[in-house]
Short mmCIF file of C-alpha atoms and ligand atoms in Angstrom, two decimals:
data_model
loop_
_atom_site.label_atom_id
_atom_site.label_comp_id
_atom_site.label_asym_id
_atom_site.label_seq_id
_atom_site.Cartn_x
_atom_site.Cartn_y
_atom_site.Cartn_z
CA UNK N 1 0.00 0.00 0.00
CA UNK N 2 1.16 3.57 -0.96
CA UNK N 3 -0.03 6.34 0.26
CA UNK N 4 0.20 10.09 -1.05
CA UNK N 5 -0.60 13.26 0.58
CA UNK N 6 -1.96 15.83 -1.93
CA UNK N 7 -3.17 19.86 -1.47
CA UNK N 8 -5.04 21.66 -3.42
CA UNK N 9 -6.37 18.74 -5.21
CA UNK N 10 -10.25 19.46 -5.24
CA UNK N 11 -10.08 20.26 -8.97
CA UNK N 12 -7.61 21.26 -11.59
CA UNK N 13 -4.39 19.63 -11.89
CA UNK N 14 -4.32 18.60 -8.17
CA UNK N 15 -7.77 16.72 -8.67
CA UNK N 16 -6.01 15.34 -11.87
CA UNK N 17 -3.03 13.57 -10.07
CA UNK N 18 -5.13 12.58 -7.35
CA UNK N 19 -7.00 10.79 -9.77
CA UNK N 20 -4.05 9.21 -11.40
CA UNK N 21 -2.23 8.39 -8.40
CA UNK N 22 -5.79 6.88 -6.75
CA UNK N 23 -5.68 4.65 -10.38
CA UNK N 24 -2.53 3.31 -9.62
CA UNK N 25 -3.66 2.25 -6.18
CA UNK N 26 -2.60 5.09 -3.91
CA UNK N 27 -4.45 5.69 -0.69
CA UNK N 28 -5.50 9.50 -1.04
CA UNK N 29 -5.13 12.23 1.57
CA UNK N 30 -6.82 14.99 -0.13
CA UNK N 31 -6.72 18.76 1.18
CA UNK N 32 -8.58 21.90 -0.16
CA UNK N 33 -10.49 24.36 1.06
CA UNK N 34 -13.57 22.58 0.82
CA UNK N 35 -12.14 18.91 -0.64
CA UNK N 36 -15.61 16.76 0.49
CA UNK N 37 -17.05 16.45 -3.53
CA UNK N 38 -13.67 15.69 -4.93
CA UNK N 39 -13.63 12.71 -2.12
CA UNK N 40 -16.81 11.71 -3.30
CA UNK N 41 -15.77 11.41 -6.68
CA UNK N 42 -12.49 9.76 -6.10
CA UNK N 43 -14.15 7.11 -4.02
CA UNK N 44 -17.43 6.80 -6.70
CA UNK N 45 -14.53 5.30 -8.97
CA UNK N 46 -13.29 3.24 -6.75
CA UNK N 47 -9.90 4.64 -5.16
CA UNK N 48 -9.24 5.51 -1.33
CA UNK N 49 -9.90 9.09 -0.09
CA UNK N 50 -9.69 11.30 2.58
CA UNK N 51 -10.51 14.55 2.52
CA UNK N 52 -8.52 17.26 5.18
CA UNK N 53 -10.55 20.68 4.65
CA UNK N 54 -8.05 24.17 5.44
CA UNK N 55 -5.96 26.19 3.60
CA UNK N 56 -2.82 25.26 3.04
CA UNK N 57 -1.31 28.81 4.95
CA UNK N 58 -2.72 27.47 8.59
CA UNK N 59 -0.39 25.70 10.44
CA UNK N 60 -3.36 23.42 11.59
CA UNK N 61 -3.80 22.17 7.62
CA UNK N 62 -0.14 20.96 7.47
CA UNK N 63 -0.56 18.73 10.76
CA UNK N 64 -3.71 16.98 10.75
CA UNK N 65 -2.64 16.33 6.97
CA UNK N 66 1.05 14.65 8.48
CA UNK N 67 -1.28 12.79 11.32
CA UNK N 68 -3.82 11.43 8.92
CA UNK N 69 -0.63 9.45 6.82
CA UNK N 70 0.94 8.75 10.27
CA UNK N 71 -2.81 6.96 11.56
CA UNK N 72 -2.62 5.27 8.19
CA UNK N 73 0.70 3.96 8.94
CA UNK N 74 3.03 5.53 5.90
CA UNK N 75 3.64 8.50 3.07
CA UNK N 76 5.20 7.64 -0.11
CA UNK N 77 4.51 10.69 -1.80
CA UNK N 78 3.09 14.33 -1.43
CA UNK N 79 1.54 16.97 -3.93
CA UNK N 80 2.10 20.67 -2.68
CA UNK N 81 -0.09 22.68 -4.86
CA UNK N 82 -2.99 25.18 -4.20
CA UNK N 83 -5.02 27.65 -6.03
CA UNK N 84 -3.19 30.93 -8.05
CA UNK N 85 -2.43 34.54 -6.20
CA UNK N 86 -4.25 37.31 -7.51
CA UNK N 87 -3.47 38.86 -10.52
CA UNK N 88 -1.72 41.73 -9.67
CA UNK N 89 1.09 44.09 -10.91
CA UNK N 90 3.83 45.48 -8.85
CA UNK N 91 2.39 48.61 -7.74
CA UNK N 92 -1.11 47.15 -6.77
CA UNK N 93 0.53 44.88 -4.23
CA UNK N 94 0.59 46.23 -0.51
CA UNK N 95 2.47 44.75 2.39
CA UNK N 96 -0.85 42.96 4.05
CA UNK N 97 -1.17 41.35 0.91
CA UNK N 98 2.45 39.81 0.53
CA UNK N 99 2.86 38.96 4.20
CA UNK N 100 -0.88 36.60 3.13
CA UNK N 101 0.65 35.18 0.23
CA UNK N 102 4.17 34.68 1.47
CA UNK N 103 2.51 32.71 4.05
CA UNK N 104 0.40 30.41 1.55
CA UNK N 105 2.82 30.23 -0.97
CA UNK N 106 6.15 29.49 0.41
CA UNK N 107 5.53 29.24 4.29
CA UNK N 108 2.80 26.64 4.55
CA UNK N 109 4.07 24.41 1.67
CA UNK N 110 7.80 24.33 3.04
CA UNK N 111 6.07 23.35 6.66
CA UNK N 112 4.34 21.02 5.44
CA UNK N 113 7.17 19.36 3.60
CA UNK N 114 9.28 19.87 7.19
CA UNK N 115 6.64 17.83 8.78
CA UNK N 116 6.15 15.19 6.50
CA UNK N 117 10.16 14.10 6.81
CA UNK N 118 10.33 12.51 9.74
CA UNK N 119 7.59 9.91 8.11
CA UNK N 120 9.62 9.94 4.88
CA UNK N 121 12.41 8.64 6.65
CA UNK N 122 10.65 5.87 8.17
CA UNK N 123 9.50 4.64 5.42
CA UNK N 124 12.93 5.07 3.69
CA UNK N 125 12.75 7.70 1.42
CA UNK N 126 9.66 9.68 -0.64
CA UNK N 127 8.98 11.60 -3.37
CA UNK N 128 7.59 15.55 -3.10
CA UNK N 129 6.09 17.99 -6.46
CA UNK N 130 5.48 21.06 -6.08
CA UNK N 131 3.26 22.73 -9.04
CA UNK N 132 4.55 26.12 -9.64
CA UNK N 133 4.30 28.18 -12.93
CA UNK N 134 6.24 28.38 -16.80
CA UNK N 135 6.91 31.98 -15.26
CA UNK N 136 9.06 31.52 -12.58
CA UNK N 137 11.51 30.46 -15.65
CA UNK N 138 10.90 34.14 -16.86
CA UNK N 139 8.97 36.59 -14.98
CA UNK N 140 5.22 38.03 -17.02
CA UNK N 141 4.21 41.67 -16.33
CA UNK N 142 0.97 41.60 -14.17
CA UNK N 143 1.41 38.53 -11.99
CA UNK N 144 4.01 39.71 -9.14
CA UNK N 145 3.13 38.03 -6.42
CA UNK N 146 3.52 34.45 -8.76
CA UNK N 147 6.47 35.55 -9.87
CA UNK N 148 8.46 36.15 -6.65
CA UNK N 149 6.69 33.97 -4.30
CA UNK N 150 6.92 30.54 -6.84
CA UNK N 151 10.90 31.56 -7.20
CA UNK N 152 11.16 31.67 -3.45
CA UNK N 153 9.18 28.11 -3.14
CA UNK N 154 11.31 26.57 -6.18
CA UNK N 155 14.73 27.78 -4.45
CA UNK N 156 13.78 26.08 -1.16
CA UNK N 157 12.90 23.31 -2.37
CA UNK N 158 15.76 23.03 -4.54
CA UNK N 159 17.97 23.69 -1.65
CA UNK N 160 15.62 20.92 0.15
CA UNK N 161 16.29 18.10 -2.65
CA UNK N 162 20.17 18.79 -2.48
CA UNK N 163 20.35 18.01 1.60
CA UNK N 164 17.65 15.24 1.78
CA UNK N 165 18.70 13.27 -1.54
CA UNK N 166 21.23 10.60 0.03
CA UNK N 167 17.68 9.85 2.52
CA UNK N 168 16.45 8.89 -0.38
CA UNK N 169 13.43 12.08 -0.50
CA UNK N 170 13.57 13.11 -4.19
CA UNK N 171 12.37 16.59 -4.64
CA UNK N 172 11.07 18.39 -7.70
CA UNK N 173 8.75 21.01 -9.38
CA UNK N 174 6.85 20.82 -12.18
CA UNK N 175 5.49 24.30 -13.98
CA UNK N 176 2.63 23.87 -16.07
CA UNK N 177 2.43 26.54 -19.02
CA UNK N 178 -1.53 27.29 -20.18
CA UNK N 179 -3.46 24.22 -18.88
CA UNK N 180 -7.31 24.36 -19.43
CA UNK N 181 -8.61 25.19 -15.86
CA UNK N 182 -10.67 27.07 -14.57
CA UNK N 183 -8.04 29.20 -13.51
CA UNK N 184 -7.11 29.95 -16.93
CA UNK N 185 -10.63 30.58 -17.41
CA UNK N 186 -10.73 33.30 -15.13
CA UNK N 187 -7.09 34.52 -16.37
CA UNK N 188 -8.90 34.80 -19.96
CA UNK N 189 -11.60 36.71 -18.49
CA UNK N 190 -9.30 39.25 -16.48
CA UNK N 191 -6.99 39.61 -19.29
CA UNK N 192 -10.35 40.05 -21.92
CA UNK N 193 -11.75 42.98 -19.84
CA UNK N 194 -8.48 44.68 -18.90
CA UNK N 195 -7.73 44.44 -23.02
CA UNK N 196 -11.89 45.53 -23.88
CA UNK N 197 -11.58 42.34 -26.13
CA UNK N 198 -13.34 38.64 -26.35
CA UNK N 199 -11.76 36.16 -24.08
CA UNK N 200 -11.62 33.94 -27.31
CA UNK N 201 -9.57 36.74 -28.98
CA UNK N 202 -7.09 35.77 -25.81
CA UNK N 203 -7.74 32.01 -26.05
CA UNK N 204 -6.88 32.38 -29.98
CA UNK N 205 -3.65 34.42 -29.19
CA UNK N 206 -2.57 32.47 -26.39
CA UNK N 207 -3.11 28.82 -28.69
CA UNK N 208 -1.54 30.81 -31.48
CA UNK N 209 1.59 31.20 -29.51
CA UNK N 210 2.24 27.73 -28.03
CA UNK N 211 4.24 25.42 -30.61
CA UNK N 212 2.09 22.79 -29.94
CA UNK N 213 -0.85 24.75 -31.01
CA UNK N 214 -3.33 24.16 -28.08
CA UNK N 215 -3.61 24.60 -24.09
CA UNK N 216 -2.44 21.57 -22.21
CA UNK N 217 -4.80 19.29 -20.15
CA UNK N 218 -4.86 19.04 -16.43
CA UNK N 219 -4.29 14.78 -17.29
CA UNK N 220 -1.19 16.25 -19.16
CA UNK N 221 0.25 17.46 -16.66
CA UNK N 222 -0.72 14.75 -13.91
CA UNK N 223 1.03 12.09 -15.97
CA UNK N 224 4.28 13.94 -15.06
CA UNK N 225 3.97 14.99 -12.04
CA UNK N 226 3.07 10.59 -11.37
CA UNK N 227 5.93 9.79 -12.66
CA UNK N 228 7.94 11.98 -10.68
CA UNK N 229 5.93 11.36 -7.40
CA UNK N 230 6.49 7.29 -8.28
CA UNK N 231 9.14 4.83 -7.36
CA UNK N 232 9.77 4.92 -11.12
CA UNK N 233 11.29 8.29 -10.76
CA UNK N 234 15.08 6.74 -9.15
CA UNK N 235 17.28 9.54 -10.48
CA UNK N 236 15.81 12.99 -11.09
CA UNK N 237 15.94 15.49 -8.33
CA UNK N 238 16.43 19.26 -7.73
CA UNK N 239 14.29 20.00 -11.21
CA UNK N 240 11.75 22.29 -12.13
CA UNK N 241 9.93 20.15 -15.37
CA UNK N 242 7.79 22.43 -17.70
CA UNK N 243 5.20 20.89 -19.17
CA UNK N 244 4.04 23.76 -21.69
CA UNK N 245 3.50 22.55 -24.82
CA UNK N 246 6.80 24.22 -26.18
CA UNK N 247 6.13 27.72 -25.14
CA UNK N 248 8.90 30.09 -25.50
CA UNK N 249 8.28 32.59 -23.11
CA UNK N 250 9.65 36.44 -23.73
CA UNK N 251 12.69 37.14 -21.93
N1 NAP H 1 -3.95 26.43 -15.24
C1 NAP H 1 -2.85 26.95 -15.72
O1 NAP H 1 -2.69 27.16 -16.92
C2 NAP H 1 -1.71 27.30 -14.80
C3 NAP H 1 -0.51 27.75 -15.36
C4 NAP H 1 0.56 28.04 -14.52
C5 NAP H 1 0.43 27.87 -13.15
N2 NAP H 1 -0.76 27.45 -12.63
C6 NAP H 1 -0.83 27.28 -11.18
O2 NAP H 1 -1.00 25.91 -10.86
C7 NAP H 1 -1.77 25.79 -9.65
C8 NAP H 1 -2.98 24.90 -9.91
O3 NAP H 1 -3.73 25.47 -10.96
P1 NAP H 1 -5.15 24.91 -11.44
O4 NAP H 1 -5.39 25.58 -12.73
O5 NAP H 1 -5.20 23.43 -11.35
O6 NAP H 1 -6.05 25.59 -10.31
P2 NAP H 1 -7.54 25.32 -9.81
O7 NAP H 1 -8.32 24.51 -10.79
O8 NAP H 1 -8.03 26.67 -9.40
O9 NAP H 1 -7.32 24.40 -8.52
C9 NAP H 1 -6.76 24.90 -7.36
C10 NAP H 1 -6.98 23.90 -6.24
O10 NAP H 1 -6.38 24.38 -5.06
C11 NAP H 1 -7.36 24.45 -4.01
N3 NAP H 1 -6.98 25.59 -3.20
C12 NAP H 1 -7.11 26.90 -3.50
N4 NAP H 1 -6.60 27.63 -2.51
C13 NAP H 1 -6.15 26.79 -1.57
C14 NAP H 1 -5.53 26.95 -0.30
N5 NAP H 1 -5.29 28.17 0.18
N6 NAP H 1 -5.17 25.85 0.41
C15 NAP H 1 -5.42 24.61 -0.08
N7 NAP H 1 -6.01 24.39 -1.27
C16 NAP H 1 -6.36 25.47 -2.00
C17 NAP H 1 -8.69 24.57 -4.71
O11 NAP H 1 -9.79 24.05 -3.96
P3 NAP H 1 -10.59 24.90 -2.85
O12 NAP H 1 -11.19 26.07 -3.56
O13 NAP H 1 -11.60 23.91 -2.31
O14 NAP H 1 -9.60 25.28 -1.81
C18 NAP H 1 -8.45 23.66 -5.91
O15 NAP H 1 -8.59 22.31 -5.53
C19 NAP H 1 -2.16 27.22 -9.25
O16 NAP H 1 -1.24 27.71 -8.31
C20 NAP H 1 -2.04 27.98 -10.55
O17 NAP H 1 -1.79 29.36 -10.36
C21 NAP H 1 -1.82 27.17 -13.42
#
């Protein structure tokens, strides 16, 4: 039995993985906000699930997600993921607002990996992904707080993967480019109004741009971040993987 902790996985690409990893016979411990529907559905076909509800910034989330794979007995491999900042340029960002994110984005996530070693090492080793963004590799105007906040989470966790490799806990990131979610749905619609356009005049643009011609799929992107959460995954460590459909992003 394997079992894999997972946040934000109530929909999107977290939902996606959970659903892959549940197929290959994972137990599920599945956090959101609100996770209880996603639970249904993961046990309606069939895989183990349990569903932690909090936000991944509360210090509460992180433990009763760490005791729930301790009372099940083991962790082979955890998801740190959770829903997008706001989008935001530079000068719209006050302190309040950083000091919230910092805390969601690099804080909880790194605690929660700090608290989840003790039962990697039990077990002899784990695997970790974090889901971050194409633009950490090269920073877009209009999306600060993803910019700095994923670079700080990336560089941790890099720095992570380098001291806790010979215990066998393999580390990585993966950075989706445009994945059809809803949070590119809502990007579309943001980036419509602030350009008085269609949001398919975006979606056109943004397809138009991407060498392989389309958006990615959440599945896409799950089948990666598997593999690298699996036992298959013996050598790669310290990465950040796009999966991005070729997009060459503006330096
Ligand atoms: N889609 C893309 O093209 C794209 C591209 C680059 C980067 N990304 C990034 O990749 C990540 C996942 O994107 P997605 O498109 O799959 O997003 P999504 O569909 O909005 O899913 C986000 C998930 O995170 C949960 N969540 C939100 N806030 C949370 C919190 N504070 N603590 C714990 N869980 C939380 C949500 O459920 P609840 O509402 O129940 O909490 C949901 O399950 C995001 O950070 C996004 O910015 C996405």
């Amino acid at each position: 039995m394997r079992v894999a902790v997972l946040t934000g996985a109530s929909s999107g690409m977290g939902f996606a993985v959970a659903r892959r990893l549940g197929a290959e016979g994972y137990t599920l411990v599945v956090n959101s906000r609100d996770p209880a529907q996603a639970v249904r559905r993961l046990e309606a076909a069939g895989y183990k699930a349990v569903g932690v509800a909090g936000d991944l910034k509360e210090e509460g989330t992180a433990r009763r997600l760490v005791e729930v794979a301790e009372r099940i007995g083991r962790l082979d491999a955890l998801l740190l993921n959770h829903g997008g900042p706001p989008v935001k340029a530079f000068m719209e960002v006050g302190e309040e607002e950083w000091r919230e994110w910092f805390e969601r984005m690099v804080v909880g996530p790194l605690r929660l990996l700090r608290l989840a070693v003790p039962l990697f090492r039990r077990g002899g080793g784990g695997r970790v992904v974090a889901i971050t963004s194409f633009t950490v590799k090269s920073p877009y105007p209009g999306i600060v707080l993803s910019n700095a906040l994923r670079a700080a989470l990336v560089n941790a966790l890099k720095t992570a993967a380098l001291e806790l490799g010979r215990e066998g806990i393999l580390i990585n990131a993966v950075a989706p480019g445009y994945i059809l979610t809803e949070r590119i749905a809502e990007w579309n619609r943001g980036q419509a109004a602030r350009e008085g356009v269609g949001v398919e005049e975006v979606a056109a643009r943004t397809t138009g741009s991407i060498p392989l011609g389309r958006y990615g799929k959440a599945e896409e992107v799950a089948e990666v971040v598997a593999f690298l959460l699996s036992e298959r995954n013996g050598y790669v460590t310290g990465q950040q993987v796009l999966v991005d459909g070729g997009y060459v992003v503006a330096t």
